[in-house]
XYZ file of C-alpha atoms in Angstrom:
660
model
C 23.765 5.708 15.555
C 22.840 2.434 13.822
C 22.252 2.965 10.095
C 21.959 -0.653 8.971
C 22.120 -4.218 10.268
C 22.380 -7.667 8.732
C 23.476 -11.206 9.508
C 22.460 -14.490 11.124
C 24.171 -15.927 14.214
C 26.528 -12.975 14.077
C 24.677 -9.692 13.612
C 26.587 -6.795 12.102
C 25.576 -3.167 12.636
C 27.049 -0.115 10.952
C 26.967 3.441 12.268
C 27.077 6.864 10.604
C 30.891 6.769 10.547
C 30.835 3.396 8.752
C 32.144 1.567 11.825
C 30.990 -2.049 11.772
C 30.253 -3.873 15.039
C 29.764 -7.606 15.420
C 27.178 -8.932 17.873
C 26.700 -12.552 18.906
C 23.015 -13.397 18.837
C 20.944 -16.446 19.725
C 17.320 -16.689 18.692
C 14.471 -17.858 20.940
C 11.503 -19.960 19.893
C 8.670 -21.476 21.913
C 6.889 -24.828 21.604
C 3.543 -25.925 23.078
C 1.726 -29.220 22.705
C 1.320 -32.757 23.988
C 4.862 -34.014 23.434
C 6.972 -31.508 25.339
C 8.758 -34.180 27.372
C 9.777 -36.032 24.213
C 11.021 -32.771 22.708
C 13.107 -31.879 25.778
C 14.608 -35.381 25.839
C 15.723 -34.956 22.230
C 17.100 -31.414 22.442
C 18.905 -32.234 25.712
C 21.339 -34.181 23.569
C 22.218 -31.148 21.404
C 25.076 -29.075 22.889
C 24.251 -25.824 21.077
C 20.620 -25.682 22.292
C 19.531 -24.199 25.636
C 16.027 -24.821 26.926
C 13.698 -24.362 29.884
C 10.060 -24.943 30.782
C 7.955 -21.901 31.599
C 4.610 -20.209 30.998
C 4.270 -17.714 28.155
C 1.252 -16.135 26.518
C 0.078 -15.901 22.957
C -2.682 -13.520 21.903
C -5.335 -15.741 23.535
C -3.932 -17.039 26.839
C -0.954 -18.256 28.864
C 0.458 -21.654 27.931
C 3.047 -24.082 29.206
C 5.956 -23.953 26.749
C 9.441 -25.166 26.080
C 11.606 -22.086 25.548
C 14.440 -22.953 23.155
C 17.472 -20.730 22.513
C 19.621 -21.607 19.511
C 21.837 -20.194 16.758
C 19.673 -18.590 14.034
C 21.400 -20.559 11.284
C 20.136 -23.832 12.843
C 16.483 -22.763 12.996
C 15.183 -24.691 9.999
C 16.630 -28.049 11.072
C 15.304 -27.668 14.631
C 11.825 -26.715 13.368
C 11.798 -29.769 11.085
C 12.845 -32.022 13.983
C 10.173 -30.633 16.323
C 7.460 -31.010 13.681
C 8.522 -34.601 13.103
C 8.443 -35.369 16.839
C 4.972 -33.832 17.042
C 3.723 -35.759 14.007
C 3.241 -32.387 12.295
C 0.086 -31.722 14.338
C 0.712 -32.193 18.085
C 3.091 -29.266 18.582
C 2.720 -25.570 17.940
C 5.822 -23.465 17.325
C 6.127 -19.730 17.978
C 8.560 -16.945 16.949
C 10.269 -19.195 14.421
C 9.804 -16.993 11.354
C 10.372 -13.596 12.958
C 12.936 -11.499 11.077
C 16.278 -12.154 12.795
C 17.472 -8.544 12.704
C 14.097 -7.302 13.980
C 14.203 -9.767 16.877
C 17.820 -8.794 17.664
C 16.992 -5.062 17.709
C 13.995 -5.511 20.037
C 15.790 -7.960 22.340
C 18.686 -5.530 22.815
C 16.472 -2.420 22.989
C 18.262 -0.947 19.969
C 16.774 1.508 17.507
C 17.719 2.437 13.978
C 18.953 6.021 13.817
C 19.411 5.928 17.612
C 16.323 7.745 18.778
C 13.548 5.994 20.644
C 11.001 8.769 20.046
C 8.912 7.706 17.044
C 7.160 11.076 16.898
C 9.796 13.780 17.128
C 12.904 12.164 15.705
C 15.085 14.193 13.375
C 16.464 12.690 10.203
C 20.192 12.298 10.888
C 22.711 13.893 8.596
C 23.593 10.987 6.355
C 25.681 11.111 3.222
C 23.576 9.814 0.343
C 25.230 8.593 -2.851
C 22.768 9.025 -5.711
C 23.104 7.134 -8.983
C 20.708 7.196 -11.906
C 20.890 4.828 -14.877
C 19.521 7.055 -17.630
C 20.282 4.830 -20.598
C 21.242 1.449 -19.211
C 25.011 1.601 -18.626
C 25.580 3.935 -21.563
C 24.623 7.077 -19.667
C 24.864 7.281 -15.866
C 24.352 10.215 -13.514
C 26.183 10.060 -10.162
C 25.598 12.822 -7.622
C 24.535 15.130 -10.451
C 27.551 14.406 -12.665
C 27.034 12.722 -16.061
C 29.150 9.781 -17.295
C 29.204 8.029 -20.656
C 32.410 6.135 -19.951
C 31.846 3.038 -17.798
C 35.345 2.787 -16.183
C 35.167 6.481 -15.209
C 31.701 6.063 -13.706
C 32.860 3.011 -11.732
C 35.871 4.849 -10.301
C 33.772 7.873 -9.372
C 31.063 5.720 -7.807
C 33.396 3.684 -5.589
C 35.395 6.759 -4.630
C 32.207 8.395 -3.321
C 30.867 5.199 -1.762
C 33.661 5.285 0.838
C 32.076 8.289 2.553
C 28.417 7.439 1.929
C 25.925 6.093 4.481
C 23.298 5.149 1.928
C 22.895 4.596 -1.824
C 19.738 5.810 -3.543
C 19.523 4.624 -7.129
C 17.161 4.840 -10.040
C 17.349 1.479 -11.762
C 19.942 -0.056 -9.431
C 18.112 -3.359 -8.986
C 18.179 -3.795 -12.767
C 21.631 -2.439 -13.670
C 23.806 -2.883 -10.585
C 24.491 -6.604 -11.253
C 26.217 -5.768 -14.544
C 27.736 -2.554 -13.135
C 29.332 -4.416 -10.205
C 30.439 -7.261 -12.457
C 32.396 -4.723 -14.513
C 33.664 -3.117 -11.300
C 35.205 -6.404 -10.198
C 37.100 -6.529 -13.477
C 38.447 -3.079 -12.593
C 39.780 -4.425 -9.293
C 36.990 -3.489 -6.877
C 35.849 -6.201 -4.478
C 32.404 -5.350 -3.070
C 30.354 -8.072 -1.369
C 26.872 -8.261 -2.853
C 23.855 -10.538 -3.144
C 20.249 -10.466 -4.328
C 16.938 -10.832 -2.548
C 14.169 -13.014 -3.956
C 11.812 -11.714 -6.627
C 8.096 -12.332 -6.308
C 4.814 -11.852 -8.155
C 1.596 -11.337 -6.221
C -2.003 -10.241 -6.677
C -3.464 -7.497 -4.490
C -7.063 -6.240 -4.845
C -7.267 -7.781 -8.300
C -4.053 -6.178 -9.557
C -1.041 -8.290 -10.492
C 2.238 -6.827 -9.213
C 5.830 -7.902 -9.610
C 8.718 -7.154 -7.297
C 12.084 -7.796 -8.875
C 14.970 -9.111 -6.804
C 16.708 -6.379 -4.836
C 20.440 -5.748 -5.153
C 22.112 -5.909 -1.739
C 25.475 -4.232 -1.057
C 26.834 -5.361 2.311
C 27.968 -2.505 4.500
C 25.750 0.137 2.968
C 21.965 0.129 2.430
C 20.801 0.438 -1.179
C 17.371 1.842 -2.067
C 16.037 1.777 -5.630
C 13.439 4.484 -6.225
C 11.874 2.414 -9.019
C 11.079 -0.590 -6.822
C 10.382 0.988 -3.427
C 6.739 1.923 -2.915
C 7.481 3.250 0.573
C 10.252 5.549 -0.726
C 8.143 6.767 -3.653
C 5.285 7.692 -1.281
C 7.208 9.090 1.669
C 10.776 9.785 0.613
C 13.607 9.322 3.095
C 11.454 10.688 5.945
C 8.774 8.092 5.318
C 11.244 5.266 4.829
C 13.108 5.965 8.068
C 9.745 6.160 9.858
C 8.910 2.628 8.671
C 12.365 1.385 9.655
C 11.966 2.854 13.143
C 8.440 1.629 13.904
C 9.128 -1.909 12.592
C 12.794 -2.276 13.673
C 13.573 -3.581 10.186
C 16.744 -2.541 8.303
C 16.199 0.319 5.902
C 16.908 -1.834 2.814
C 14.259 -4.309 3.944
C 11.844 -1.489 4.817
C 12.291 -0.020 1.335
C 11.143 -3.216 -0.350
C 8.110 -4.234 1.700
C 4.470 -3.390 0.979
C 2.383 -1.332 3.416
C 0.567 -4.535 4.406
C 3.822 -6.265 5.297
C 4.893 -3.144 7.177
C 1.712 -3.326 9.300
C 2.309 -7.002 9.979
C 5.952 -6.284 10.908
C 4.850 -3.467 13.218
C 2.454 -5.836 14.998
C 5.223 -8.436 15.318
C 7.547 -5.831 16.857
C 4.884 -4.782 19.373
C 4.311 -8.447 20.254
C 8.029 -8.990 20.817
C 8.162 -5.940 23.065
C 5.216 -7.204 25.139
C 6.421 -10.803 25.260
C 3.489 -12.165 23.248
C 4.317 -15.306 21.284
C 3.827 -15.197 17.504
C 2.646 -18.442 15.862
C 4.639 -19.944 13.017
C 1.421 -21.264 11.473
C -2.093 -20.021 12.152
C -4.659 -22.611 13.194
C -7.596 -20.498 14.430
C -10.186 -21.473 11.866
C -13.333 -19.619 10.875
C -16.256 -20.077 13.218
C -19.205 -22.183 12.068
C -22.009 -19.893 10.891
C -25.600 -20.378 9.841
C -26.560 -19.257 6.344
C -28.171 -15.983 7.499
C -25.055 -14.910 9.395
C -22.859 -15.934 6.475
C -24.860 -13.777 4.041
C -24.873 -10.792 6.432
C -21.138 -11.132 7.064
C -20.272 -11.292 3.380
C -21.576 -7.840 2.404
C -18.331 -5.861 2.772
C -18.412 -2.065 2.818
C -21.426 0.078 1.965
C -21.551 1.726 -1.470
C -24.208 4.131 -2.737
C -24.329 4.113 -6.526
C -24.676 7.695 -7.763
C -27.170 8.682 -10.441
C -24.965 9.866 -13.347
C -25.078 13.612 -13.682
C -23.544 16.928 -12.712
C -24.367 18.263 -9.268
C -23.895 21.704 -7.747
C -22.901 22.685 -4.201
C -21.705 19.319 -2.895
C -19.824 18.591 0.332
C -17.507 15.601 0.665
C -16.934 14.316 4.193
C -14.549 11.501 5.077
C -14.049 9.373 8.157
C -10.402 9.600 9.222
C -8.875 6.091 9.118
C -12.358 4.634 9.530
C -11.627 0.915 9.717
C -8.586 1.036 12.044
C -10.522 3.520 14.213
C -13.397 1.006 14.418
C -10.906 -1.672 15.510
C -9.609 0.593 18.282
C -12.889 2.151 19.453
C -14.939 -1.038 19.327
C -12.198 -3.317 20.736
C -12.110 -5.732 17.784
C -9.418 -8.412 18.058
C -9.247 -12.199 17.585
C -9.303 -12.801 21.350
C -12.282 -10.473 22.069
C -14.904 -11.982 19.707
C -17.384 -14.550 21.089
C -15.432 -15.363 24.250
C -16.592 -15.769 27.856
C -17.096 -12.274 29.172
C -19.266 -10.299 31.608
C -19.467 -7.045 29.662
C -19.845 -7.186 25.934
C -21.130 -5.228 22.928
C -23.240 -7.100 20.394
C -22.981 -6.669 16.623
C -26.642 -7.149 15.828
C -26.657 -8.303 12.206
C -23.908 -10.872 12.855
C -24.811 -11.967 16.367
C -21.180 -11.571 17.488
C -20.405 -10.491 21.052
C -17.343 -8.282 21.582
C -15.765 -8.553 25.034
C -15.225 -5.178 26.721
C -13.632 -6.478 29.958
C -10.089 -6.269 28.601
C -8.440 -4.398 25.789
C -7.653 -6.466 22.707
C -4.167 -6.705 21.264
C -5.074 -5.312 17.840
C -6.724 -2.182 19.309
C -3.711 -1.690 21.565
C -1.251 -1.968 18.669
C -3.225 0.197 16.227
C -4.039 2.859 18.815
C -0.376 3.909 18.874
C -0.293 3.972 15.068
C -3.454 6.101 14.892
C -2.066 8.563 17.444
C 1.187 8.790 15.492
C -0.677 9.404 12.203
C -2.824 12.114 13.794
C 0.304 13.785 15.192
C 2.052 13.743 11.797
C -1.095 14.880 9.984
C -1.264 17.984 12.167
C 2.487 18.649 12.090
C 2.730 18.508 8.293
C 0.573 21.647 8.055
C 3.462 23.691 9.433
C 6.458 21.454 8.743
C 7.021 19.800 5.354
C 9.313 17.182 6.915
C 6.270 15.401 8.310
C 4.500 15.051 4.964
C 6.376 11.861 4.020
C 5.859 10.346 7.448
C 2.134 11.035 7.280
C 1.905 9.548 3.772
C 3.398 6.168 4.718
C 1.380 5.867 7.924
C -1.781 6.575 5.947
C -0.968 3.557 3.764
C -0.238 1.377 6.796
C -3.588 2.200 8.353
C -5.398 1.640 5.051
C -3.989 -1.876 4.764
C -4.368 -2.767 8.451
C -8.046 -3.592 7.823
C -7.296 -5.939 4.920
C -4.816 -7.886 7.024
C -7.489 -8.778 9.578
C -9.073 -10.999 6.933
C -5.873 -12.286 5.339
C -5.558 -16.016 5.894
C -1.858 -15.875 6.853
C -1.950 -12.701 8.991
C -0.455 -13.460 12.411
C -3.153 -11.471 14.199
C -5.927 -11.766 11.643
C -9.284 -13.454 11.948
C -12.146 -13.383 9.481
C -14.700 -12.577 12.212
C -12.742 -9.399 13.023
C -12.848 -8.470 9.343
C -16.599 -9.131 9.177
C -17.254 -7.135 12.343
C -15.362 -4.120 11.002
C -17.355 -3.998 7.767
C -20.632 -4.581 9.612
C -19.987 -1.658 11.943
C -18.788 0.424 9.003
C -22.040 -0.192 7.112
C -24.131 0.770 10.133
C -22.104 3.905 10.825
C -22.380 5.073 7.205
C -26.127 4.330 7.101
C -26.735 6.194 10.369
C -24.578 9.073 9.095
C -26.757 9.399 5.990
C -29.881 9.497 8.156
C -28.360 12.283 10.250
C -27.472 14.223 7.090
C -31.040 13.842 5.812
C -32.443 15.114 9.106
C -30.276 18.217 8.672
C -31.517 18.936 5.142
C -28.930 17.127 3.001
C -29.225 14.461 0.314
C -26.579 11.752 -0.029
C -25.761 11.563 -3.721
C -22.813 9.162 -3.421
C -21.028 7.113 -0.782
C -18.025 4.784 -0.735
C -17.281 2.885 2.497
C -15.881 5.832 4.483
C -16.798 8.860 2.344
C -20.054 10.671 1.652
C -20.987 13.289 -0.937
C -23.828 15.439 0.413
C -25.884 18.068 -1.367
C -27.951 20.596 0.517
C -27.996 23.969 2.250
C -27.936 22.866 5.894
C -25.141 23.292 8.438
C -22.479 20.774 7.388
C -20.495 21.301 10.586
C -23.530 20.394 12.687
C -23.897 17.213 10.599
C -20.257 16.349 11.249
C -20.579 16.969 15.001
C -23.631 14.731 15.223
C -21.926 11.958 13.212
C -18.838 12.084 15.446
C -21.002 11.863 18.576
C -22.919 8.921 17.135
C -19.961 6.957 15.748
C -17.154 7.936 18.167
C -15.001 8.326 15.049
C -13.243 11.435 13.750
C -14.599 12.931 10.541
C -13.143 15.611 8.278
C -14.468 17.907 5.578
C -12.629 16.841 2.431
C -13.961 19.826 0.525
C -16.821 21.720 -1.047
C -17.479 21.299 -4.766
C -18.897 24.118 -6.856
C -19.929 21.254 -9.116
C -19.041 17.601 -9.568
C -19.745 15.231 -12.491
C -20.417 11.561 -11.722
C -19.955 9.597 -14.935
C -21.894 6.530 -16.088
C -20.476 3.032 -16.365
C -20.724 1.115 -19.653
C -24.227 -0.100 -18.812
C -25.426 3.451 -18.160
C -25.637 3.151 -14.378
C -23.528 5.353 -12.139
C -19.858 4.387 -11.865
C -18.635 4.209 -8.291
C -15.234 5.758 -8.913
C -15.377 7.836 -12.105
C -15.868 11.523 -11.442
C -14.308 14.963 -11.653
C -15.277 18.091 -9.792
C -14.207 21.684 -9.199
C -13.630 22.465 -5.549
C -14.085 25.809 -3.855
C -10.311 26.352 -3.675
C -10.068 26.157 -7.471
C -8.512 22.673 -7.543
C -9.964 19.644 -9.300
C -10.491 16.216 -7.825
C -10.325 13.615 -10.590
C -10.862 9.868 -10.308
C -11.164 7.052 -12.839
C -11.110 9.003 -16.109
C -8.443 8.638 -18.796
C -6.298 11.375 -17.252
C -5.607 8.995 -14.355
C -5.069 5.838 -16.409
C -1.705 4.544 -17.579
C -3.224 2.499 -20.407
C -4.211 5.636 -22.336
C -1.736 7.636 -24.432
C -0.542 10.995 -23.153
C -2.251 12.796 -26.038
C -5.629 11.930 -24.472
C -4.510 13.154 -21.068
C -3.205 16.419 -22.486
C -6.578 17.063 -24.123
C -8.432 16.423 -20.879
C -6.055 18.668 -18.944
C -6.642 21.521 -21.409
C -10.396 21.124 -21.125
C -10.265 20.981 -17.326
C -8.336 24.238 -17.439
C -11.360 25.785 -19.189
C -13.758 24.108 -16.753
C -11.899 25.846 -13.914
C -13.694 29.026 -15.054
C -17.134 27.392 -14.816
C -18.754 28.466 -11.511
C -21.979 26.451 -11.828
C -23.994 24.257 -14.194
C -25.344 27.231 -16.102
C -21.802 28.267 -16.935
C -20.926 25.205 -19.000
C -22.810 26.216 -22.155
C -20.721 29.387 -22.514
C -17.578 27.351 -23.108
C -18.791 24.525 -25.368
C -17.336 25.945 -28.600
C -13.983 26.471 -26.883
C -13.995 22.936 -25.480
C -14.988 21.321 -28.770
C -12.281 23.305 -30.554
C -9.653 21.707 -28.310
C -10.991 18.231 -29.099
C -10.963 18.925 -32.836
C -7.425 20.282 -32.680
C -6.190 17.028 -31.148
C -8.100 15.011 -33.750
C -6.427 17.085 -36.461
C -2.968 16.553 -34.995
C -3.399 12.767 -34.754
C -4.872 12.533 -38.256
C -2.096 14.625 -39.795
C 0.885 13.208 -37.936
C 1.439 16.274 -35.763
C 2.005 14.395 -32.502
C 5.370 13.375 -31.074
C 6.415 10.125 -29.432
C 5.902 11.371 -25.877
C 2.208 11.971 -26.667
C 1.707 8.537 -28.233
C 3.404 6.506 -25.526
C 1.202 4.417 -23.244
C 1.759 1.711 -20.647
C 0.248 -1.648 -19.849
C 0.789 -4.071 -16.977
C 1.540 -7.696 -17.800
C -0.879 -10.021 -16.009
C 0.828 -13.228 -17.172
C 3.696 -14.558 -19.266
C 3.484 -13.853 -23.023
C 2.840 -17.512 -23.890
C -0.195 -17.555 -21.547
C -2.081 -14.968 -23.629
C -4.528 -16.722 -25.971
C -5.097 -13.732 -28.267
C -2.260 -12.300 -30.311
C -3.244 -8.728 -29.494
C -1.198 -5.625 -28.802
C -0.768 -6.510 -25.113
C 0.887 -9.843 -25.880
C 3.000 -8.336 -28.670
C 4.231 -5.522 -26.395
C 5.244 -7.966 -23.667
C 7.108 -10.131 -26.175
C 8.887 -7.085 -27.602
C 9.963 -5.885 -24.163
C 11.562 -9.259 -23.294
C 12.142 -10.660 -19.813
C 8.791 -9.294 -18.691
C 6.686 -11.178 -16.191
C 3.357 -10.730 -14.404
C 3.135 -7.371 -12.689
C 5.771 -5.651 -14.837
C 4.953 -2.421 -16.676
C 5.588 -2.153 -20.401
C 5.697 1.134 -22.292
C 4.686 0.936 -25.948
C 3.487 2.530 -29.190
C 0.696 1.008 -31.289
C 1.706 0.775 -34.954
C -1.143 -1.367 -36.293
C -3.761 -2.684 -33.894
C -5.368 -5.156 -36.326
C -2.060 -6.861 -37.091
C -0.894 -6.631 -33.479
C 2.071 -4.446 -34.398
C 3.608 -2.507 -31.515
C 6.999 -1.010 -30.770
C 8.785 -0.205 -27.549
C 10.769 2.769 -28.875
C 8.816 3.642 -32.084
C 11.943 3.309 -34.209
C 9.782 3.114 -37.341
C 8.313 6.555 -36.579
C 4.714 5.582 -37.421
C 1.499 4.858 -35.543
C -2.047 3.542 -35.982
C -4.089 6.729 -36.451
C -7.442 4.994 -36.132
C -6.426 3.418 -32.826
C -5.310 6.709 -31.325
C -8.368 8.537 -32.657
C -10.588 5.948 -30.975
C -8.739 6.418 -27.691
C -9.102 10.169 -28.040
C -12.837 9.816 -28.640
C -13.186 7.763 -25.441
C -11.383 10.473 -23.502
C -13.662 13.093 -25.102
C -16.768 11.117 -24.113
C -15.682 11.303 -20.474
C -14.557 14.913 -20.276
C -17.471 16.330 -22.284
C -20.079 14.526 -20.179
C -21.416 17.739 -18.561
C -22.810 18.706 -21.990
C -24.691 15.424 -22.444
C -26.027 14.416 -19.031
C -29.744 13.916 -18.533
C -31.805 15.690 -15.846
C -30.978 14.169 -12.468
C -33.467 12.007 -10.576
C -32.481 12.625 -6.967
C -32.344 9.893 -4.368
C -34.628 11.229 -1.639
C -33.377 9.176 1.304
C -31.230 6.218 2.282
C -34.272 3.967 1.800
C -34.217 4.783 -1.939
C -30.933 2.930 -2.272
C -30.690 -0.820 -2.508
C -28.270 -1.653 0.316
C -28.840 -5.405 0.324
């Protein structure tokens, strides 16, 4: 059973018994273009290169190529030479930036954790060494045992590492470099390295991924830096490793978007489809009308602020990837010569239906796997983590169709998906209206419907019309849609009591990290009272009780009756401290934290907002009462909205919304 793999020309794999095996591996790349004869003449002189001429296919068609086999550690120099021979424009190179271990695993039909079945695999019995850095190196927990003496913790750690298959840390990427440095002074000789750190922006949010700490011979996963592990646990992480054929350390540190891209690369390798080093399929020329129609994105219905009773929420299951699969959207199926096609009316694009596209073929397997896990998790908790990570992969698969560097992306695919999504949602609203419902809110793939008709009949009709699966997210006894700053309805700020007694909360202070915990605690207490409110008429009975809670928190802040845990709040650095023009609390907190870059989170206390005084640990045991009272008032404005909302002006039909 292969637990981990690493290397270059020589690939090393390690099994559950910590036996290491060395494999010799040569990587294969492909070259097309006008100067193939010149390229073969040149590489014929190099003894460590093998080559042959043959026909291979990329996502669009078969091509005449030079197939080159070479040691992986010589890849960069060969690529540079080929680009120079081709004047950096006459040759196209494929499979040159595929992960070496991934390519090795696929080429040799090997699978991590030794089970080909991606659906029913069991998590193997692996020995996990857990280490938690509670207070830097001053206090460390290893397998549940506490250490305050560094030499003792080092001895205990390395003693247990001999029998471990995996290390799961909390803070390892930050503290292992110093920990292992001290270990070497104690006579231990582990081989380690670090991966690259990076800062990136995704959907307007700046994120930072610190460099990962690599321990050769045993995979290391840091809970603090692994999104995949935090969402899906070990079950989810092994699922990603299996479906991408990437080592578990690598899988732990990639984003869902990169995981989707890696999954598509693996499928391409399995099917023998060449993967371009650089994309050169440019956006099609469009007239201004098509450009405007294509640039609309998803459909949003802005709700009228207010509190509504008896509301159903219905969601399309994995709407965008399902559109890709069901409508055969792929770079090689849009506007190509074809006998049978489906037209996207508002864009004028023709989708070829004579052959199945590569993207639909790849994502169909992923959708089937997600549906299988989603059903299995109802009776088996082990599948919950697997379902969670696949949900994220499918969510990001749409975004990658429009990403400029995506190997199998193309902007026209992206535009077609959103166009079809808008039409499906609009037609769904019309069906709901015909069955006696009013759409009070809608976001891309979700609708909130109010009415007394048969919701299941509505869902059946929508599924027949769209060919997509739809689910009933829930029934709200009541739901409050809050206003934005300008008084119009906010798209994603609401809270509502569902029939099962649970709340669904989005966008209010309870869900925000940049508000102190004291505000969240107040909102949680008030929601607990709201859980006893069955309908709109029931709110007035509890106003005095709700206001009393608010006043009690005001009293505590004013009179210094709150502790540090209630005052703590977090911000995310969007740039380096010196790049902030205003000397406000955000800049001061980042400077205090030290070594903080874009995307990093900083926890802080506000001591004096006007003077920009903040503290990371609140060692001075004081705080800015006016600042925290203002934050509390903002939280109160949101949670007490049901007592202030104006009578609702209902949208009567889809035509009442501005969808342009």
